[in-house]
C-alpha cells in the first residue's frame, strides 16, 4: 500500500495507514537506539535536498537511512549547487531521480514538493514546503501523542504561537481534528490559523489569544516558533516576537499529566527551565523522528 508512494500532504494518508506506519516505527525504535542492527535498506540511496535551513529533519532522515544500512546524498546549502547557476527545480529533480531511490525535499515555496513529485519516478517525501505542509513532522508528532496517551480521540490539544505561517501546525491540525481531538488555537490575532484550514476541520476549534484561559483544560500543549523568515514585513514580526513564553510557573496551572511538545528549534517560547519538568516531551519527540522516518522510508521503498 505504500510502495512507490509520494508523501506530499498528510491528507493523503488514511488513519489506517498511519497506524501501519506507527506499528513499523515501534519496531524500529531498538534500531534507532543502536540496540539492534539492520541492513534493510542496504544498496538504496536517499537524496536529501534541503533548500531551506534544517537540523532535525535533515539529520534524522540521514540517521534513519544510515541505521538501516542505506546511503545518503544531497545538499543542505543550495548555493553550492547548479541551482546557483540558474538550473530549474524540475531539471534538478529529473537528474537527482536518476541518482537515487527516494527523494526528500525541503523548499521555501508552497507546492514545490508536489512539483518535484510530478517530475520524479521515485517516491518524493515533503520535508516542508514554505508555509504549506510538513507531513513527516505530523507523523512523529502523532506518534509521540499516541505513545503517551494511547489515543487521540477526546484529547484536549492546544496549539500555541505562529498558527499563520507554521507549517507543522497546518499539517497537524487537520489530522488531530479528523481523529477526534478537541482543538484550542492560541495565538495573537495577527497569527491566527488561516481560515481555509479551519474550514476543513471536523469540529470548530476554540480560538483565544490568552493561554491562561485554556491551559488548565489541556492534555497537550504544542508550542511553535514565530516564523520570522516568513513575515513579509519585519515591523509585523516585531509586534509579535516573544509574545508567549512557557515557564514552570505558568505550568503550575496545567494538568499534572499534561505534556509540552515543540517541533523545535525553539527561540524563547519555552524557557529552558521547563526541560527539567515532568511536562517536557520535545526532545523525546525529536528522537521519534528517527524511527518514524525509518518506517516511512522502508514502506515507500517497498522492502516491508
Ligand atoms: C519546523 C519547520 O521547519 O517547519 N522545524 C522542524 O522541522 N522540526 C519548525 C520551525 O522551523 O519552527
Coordinates of C-alpha atoms and ligand atoms in Angstrom, one line a residue:
X1 CA 0.0 0.0 0.0
X2 CA 3.0 2.3 0.4
X3 CA 5.5 1.1 -2.2
X4 CA 6.4 3.9 -4.6
X5 CA 4.2 6.5 -3.0
X6 CA 4.9 10.2 -2.6
X7 CA 4.3 11.7 0.8
X8 CA 3.4 15.3 0.0
X9 CA 0.4 16.1 2.2
X10 CA -0.7 14.4 5.4
X11 CA -4.3 14.4 3.9
X12 CA -3.2 11.6 1.6
X13 CA -2.5 9.2 4.4
X14 CA -5.6 7.5 6.0
X15 CA -5.8 6.8 9.7
X16 CA -5.4 3.1 9.0
X17 CA -2.2 3.8 7.0
X18 CA -0.9 5.9 9.9
X19 CA -1.4 3.0 12.3
X20 CA 0.7 0.9 9.9
X21 CA 3.5 3.5 9.9
X22 CA 3.4 3.6 13.7
X23 CA 3.4 -0.2 14.0
X24 CA 6.6 -0.3 11.9
X25 CA 8.1 2.7 13.7
X26 CA 7.6 0.9 17.0
X27 CA 9.7 -2.0 15.7
X28 CA 12.3 0.5 14.5
X29 CA 13.0 2.0 18.0
X30 CA 15.7 -0.5 19.0
X31 CA 17.5 0.1 15.7
X32 CA 17.2 3.8 16.1
X33 CA 18.8 3.4 19.6
X34 CA 21.5 1.1 18.1
X35 CA 20.4 -1.8 20.4
X36 CA 19.8 -3.8 17.2
X37 CA 21.5 -3.6 13.8
X38 CA 19.7 -3.7 10.4
X39 CA 20.7 -3.8 6.8
X40 CA 17.1 -3.5 5.5
X41 CA 17.9 -0.6 3.1
X42 CA 21.4 -1.8 2.0
X43 CA 22.1 -0.6 -1.5
X44 CA 19.4 2.1 -1.5
X45 CA 20.2 5.8 -1.9
X46 CA 18.3 8.6 -0.4
X47 CA 18.7 12.1 -1.9
X48 CA 18.3 14.8 0.8
X49 CA 17.6 18.1 -1.0
X50 CA 17.4 21.0 1.5
X51 CA 16.8 24.4 0.0
X52 CA 16.0 25.8 3.5
X53 CA 17.8 25.5 6.9
X54 CA 17.2 22.3 8.8
X55 CA 18.8 20.4 11.6
X56 CA 16.4 17.8 12.9
X57 CA 14.6 16.9 9.8
X58 CA 17.6 16.5 7.6
X59 CA 19.8 14.8 10.2
X60 CA 17.0 12.4 11.3
X61 CA 16.4 11.3 7.7
X62 CA 20.1 10.8 7.4
X63 CA 20.3 8.9 10.6
X64 CA 17.2 6.8 9.7
X65 CA 18.7 5.8 6.3
X66 CA 22.2 5.1 7.7
X67 CA 20.9 3.0 10.6
X68 CA 19.0 0.8 8.0
X69 CA 22.2 0.3 6.0
X70 CA 21.4 2.8 3.2
X71 CA 23.3 5.7 1.8
X72 CA 22.5 9.4 1.7
X73 CA 23.5 12.0 -0.9
X74 CA 22.3 15.6 -1.2
X75 CA 22.9 19.1 0.0
X76 CA 22.0 21.4 2.8
X77 CA 23.0 24.6 1.1
X78 CA 21.7 25.1 -2.5
X79 CA 24.2 27.9 -3.2
X80 CA 26.9 25.2 -3.7
X81 CA 24.8 23.5 -6.5
X82 CA 23.9 24.2 -10.1
X83 CA 20.8 25.9 -8.8
X84 CA 23.0 28.9 -8.2
X85 CA 23.8 28.8 -12.0
X86 CA 20.1 29.1 -12.8
X87 CA 19.1 25.4 -13.1
X88 CA 15.3 24.9 -12.6
X89 CA 13.9 22.8 -9.8
X90 CA 12.4 20.5 -12.4
X91 CA 15.7 19.8 -14.0
X92 CA 17.4 19.2 -10.7
X93 CA 14.7 16.7 -9.7
X94 CA 14.9 14.8 -13.0
X95 CA 18.6 14.3 -12.6
X96 CA 18.6 13.5 -8.9
X97 CA 15.9 11.0 -9.6
X98 CA 18.5 9.1 -11.7
X99 CA 21.0 9.1 -8.8
X100 CA 18.7 7.9 -6.0
X101 CA 15.8 5.7 -5.0
X102 CA 13.9 8.2 -2.8
X103 CA 14.0 12.0 -2.6
X104 CA 13.4 14.1 0.4
X105 CA 12.9 17.8 -0.3
X106 CA 12.5 21.0 1.8
X107 CA 11.9 24.2 -0.1
X108 CA 10.7 27.7 0.7
X109 CA 7.8 27.7 -1.8
X110 CA 4.4 26.1 -1.2
X111 CA 3.7 23.5 -3.8
X112 CA 7.4 22.7 -4.5
X113 CA 7.2 19.1 -3.2
X114 CA 4.2 18.4 -5.4
X115 CA 6.1 19.7 -8.4
X116 CA 9.1 17.5 -7.5
X117 CA 6.8 14.5 -7.2
X118 CA 5.4 15.2 -10.6
X119 CA 8.8 15.1 -12.2
X120 CA 10.3 12.1 -10.2
X121 CA 9.7 8.5 -10.9
X122 CA 10.9 7.6 -7.4
X123 CA 9.0 8.5 -4.2
X124 CA 9.2 12.1 -3.1
X125 CA 8.8 13.0 0.6
X126 CA 7.9 16.6 1.5
X127 CA 10.1 17.8 4.4
X128 CA 8.4 21.2 4.4
X129 CA 7.2 23.4 1.6
X130 CA 7.1 27.0 2.7
X131 CA 4.2 27.6 5.0
X132 CA 2.4 24.6 3.4
X133 CA 2.8 21.2 4.8
X134 CA 5.3 19.1 6.8
X135 CA 3.7 15.6 6.8
X136 CA 6.6 13.7 8.4
X137 CA 6.7 16.1 11.3
X138 CA 3.0 15.4 11.8
X139 CA 3.6 11.7 11.8
X140 CA 6.2 11.9 14.5
X141 CA 4.0 14.4 16.5
X142 CA 1.1 11.9 16.4
X143 CA 3.4 9.0 17.3
X144 CA 4.6 11.0 20.3
X145 CA 1.0 11.7 21.5
X146 CA -0.1 8.1 20.8
X147 CA 2.8 6.6 22.8
X148 CA 2.0 9.0 25.6
X149 CA -1.8 8.7 25.8
X150 CA -2.6 5.6 23.7
X151 CA -5.3 7.5 21.7
X152 CA -6.0 10.9 20.1
X153 CA -9.8 10.9 20.4
X154 CA -11.2 13.4 23.0
X155 CA -7.8 14.7 24.0
X156 CA -7.6 18.5 24.5
X157 CA -4.8 19.8 22.4
X158 CA -3.7 23.4 22.5
X159 CA -1.6 24.8 19.6
X160 CA 0.1 28.0 20.5
X161 CA 2.3 30.6 18.7
X162 CA 2.5 31.2 15.0
X163 CA -0.5 29.4 13.6
X164 CA -0.4 31.5 10.4
X165 CA 3.0 30.7 9.0
X166 CA 3.8 27.5 10.9
X167 CA 3.6 24.6 8.5
X168 CA 3.9 21.9 11.3
X169 CA 0.6 23.1 12.8
X170 CA -1.1 23.4 9.4
X171 CA -0.5 19.6 8.9
X172 CA -1.2 18.6 12.4
X173 CA -4.5 20.5 13.0
X174 CA -6.1 18.6 10.1
X175 CA -5.3 15.2 11.4
X176 CA -6.0 15.9 15.1
X177 CA -9.5 17.1 14.2
X178 CA -10.0 14.1 11.9
X179 CA -9.1 11.8 14.7
X180 CA -11.5 13.4 17.2
X181 CA -9.2 15.6 19.4
X182 CA -10.6 18.9 20.8
X183 CA -8.6 21.8 19.4
X184 CA -7.6 25.0 21.2
X185 CA -5.9 27.5 18.9
X186 CA -3.9 30.1 20.9
X187 CA -2.3 33.0 19.0
X188 CA -2.3 36.8 18.6
X189 CA -4.8 37.9 16.1
X190 CA -2.0 38.7 13.6
X191 CA -1.0 35.0 13.6
X192 CA -4.4 33.2 13.6
X193 CA -4.8 29.9 11.8
X194 CA -5.7 30.6 8.2
X195 CA -9.5 30.4 7.5
X196 CA -9.1 27.8 4.8
X197 CA -7.6 25.4 7.3
X198 CA -10.2 26.0 9.9
X199 CA -13.0 25.4 7.3
X200 CA -11.7 21.9 6.7
X201 CA -11.8 20.9 10.4
X202 CA -14.4 18.3 11.6
X203 CA -15.3 20.3 14.7
X204 CA -15.0 24.0 15.4
X205 CA -11.8 24.8 17.4
X206 CA -11.8 27.2 20.3
X207 CA -9.7 30.3 19.4
X208 CA -8.1 32.6 22.0
X209 CA -5.2 35.0 22.5
X210 CA -4.6 34.1 26.1
X211 CA -3.1 30.8 27.2
X212 CA -4.2 31.3 30.8
X213 CA -7.8 30.9 29.6
X214 CA -7.4 27.4 28.4
X215 CA -4.2 25.9 29.9
X216 CA -6.0 24.0 32.8
X217 CA -8.0 22.1 30.2
X218 CA -5.2 20.8 28.1
X219 CA -3.6 17.4 27.8
X220 CA -1.2 18.5 25.2
X221 CA 0.4 21.9 24.7
X222 CA 2.1 22.1 21.3
X223 CA 4.3 25.2 21.2
X224 CA 5.6 26.8 17.9
X225 CA 8.3 29.3 17.0
X226 CA 7.2 32.6 15.5
X227 CA 8.3 32.0 11.8
X228 CA 10.4 35.2 11.5
X229 CA 11.6 34.3 8.0
X230 CA 8.1 34.2 6.5
X231 CA 7.0 37.7 7.6
X232 CA 6.7 40.0 4.6
X233 CA 7.2 43.0 6.9
X234 CA 9.8 43.0 9.8
X235 CA 7.6 45.5 11.7
X236 CA 4.9 43.0 11.9
X237 CA 7.3 40.5 13.3
X238 CA 8.4 42.9 16.0
X239 CA 4.8 43.3 17.1
X240 CA 4.5 39.6 18.0
X241 CA 8.1 38.5 18.8
X242 CA 8.4 37.0 22.2
X243 CA 4.7 37.2 22.8
X244 CA 4.4 33.8 24.6
X245 CA 6.8 32.2 27.0
X246 CA 6.1 28.9 28.6
X247 CA 7.7 28.7 32.1
X248 CA 7.5 26.3 35.0
X249 CA 5.4 28.9 36.9
X250 CA 2.8 29.1 34.1
X251 CA 2.7 25.2 34.0
X252 CA 1.7 25.1 37.7
X253 CA -1.8 25.7 36.3
X254 CA -1.6 22.8 33.8
X255 CA -3.0 19.3 34.4
X256 CA -0.4 17.0 36.2
X257 CA -0.2 14.7 33.2
X258 CA -0.2 17.4 30.5
X259 CA 2.7 17.3 28.1
X260 CA 4.5 20.1 26.3
X261 CA 5.6 19.5 22.7
X262 CA 7.5 21.6 20.2
X263 CA 8.8 20.7 16.7
X264 CA 12.0 22.7 17.5
X265 CA 14.0 24.8 17.1
X266 CA 12.8 26.9 20.0
X267 CA 13.9 30.5 20.3
X268 CA 12.4 31.9 23.6
X269 CA 8.9 30.5 23.6
X270 CA 9.8 27.7 26.1
X271 CA 12.1 28.7 28.9
X272 CA 15.0 26.1 29.4
X273 CA 13.8 25.5 33.0
X274 CA 10.8 23.7 31.5
X275 CA 13.2 21.0 30.3
X276 CA 13.5 19.5 33.8
X277 CA 9.8 19.5 34.5
X278 CA 7.7 16.3 34.0
X279 CA 5.8 18.0 31.2
X280 CA 8.6 18.4 28.7
X281 CA 8.5 15.9 25.8
X282 CA 10.1 17.9 22.9
X283 CA 13.5 16.1 22.9
X284 CA 11.8 12.7 23.0
X285 CA 9.6 13.9 20.2
X286 CA 12.7 14.9 18.2
X287 CA 14.1 11.4 18.8
X288 CA 10.9 9.8 17.5
X289 CA 11.7 11.5 14.2
X290 CA 14.3 8.7 13.5
X291 CA 12.1 5.6 13.9
X292 CA 9.1 7.2 12.2
X293 CA 11.2 8.2 9.2
X294 CA 12.8 4.8 9.2
X295 CA 9.3 3.3 8.9
X296 CA 8.3 5.6 6.1
X297 CA 11.5 5.0 4.1
X298 CA 11.2 1.2 4.4
X299 CA 7.5 1.4 3.4
X300 CA 7.8 3.7 0.4
X301 CA 10.8 1.7 -0.8
X302 CA 8.6 -1.4 -0.6
X303 CA 11.1 -3.5 1.5
X304 CA 8.5 -4.3 4.1
Ligands
LIG1 C1 9.9 23.1 11.8 C2 9.9 23.5 10.4 O1 10.9 23.5 9.7 O2 8.8 23.8 9.9 N1 11.1 22.5 12.2 C3 11.2 21.1 12.1 O3 11.1 20.6 11.0 N2 11.3 20.4 13.2 C4 9.5 24.2 12.8 C5 10.2 25.5 12.7 O4 11.1 25.8 11.9 O5 9.8 26.4 13.5

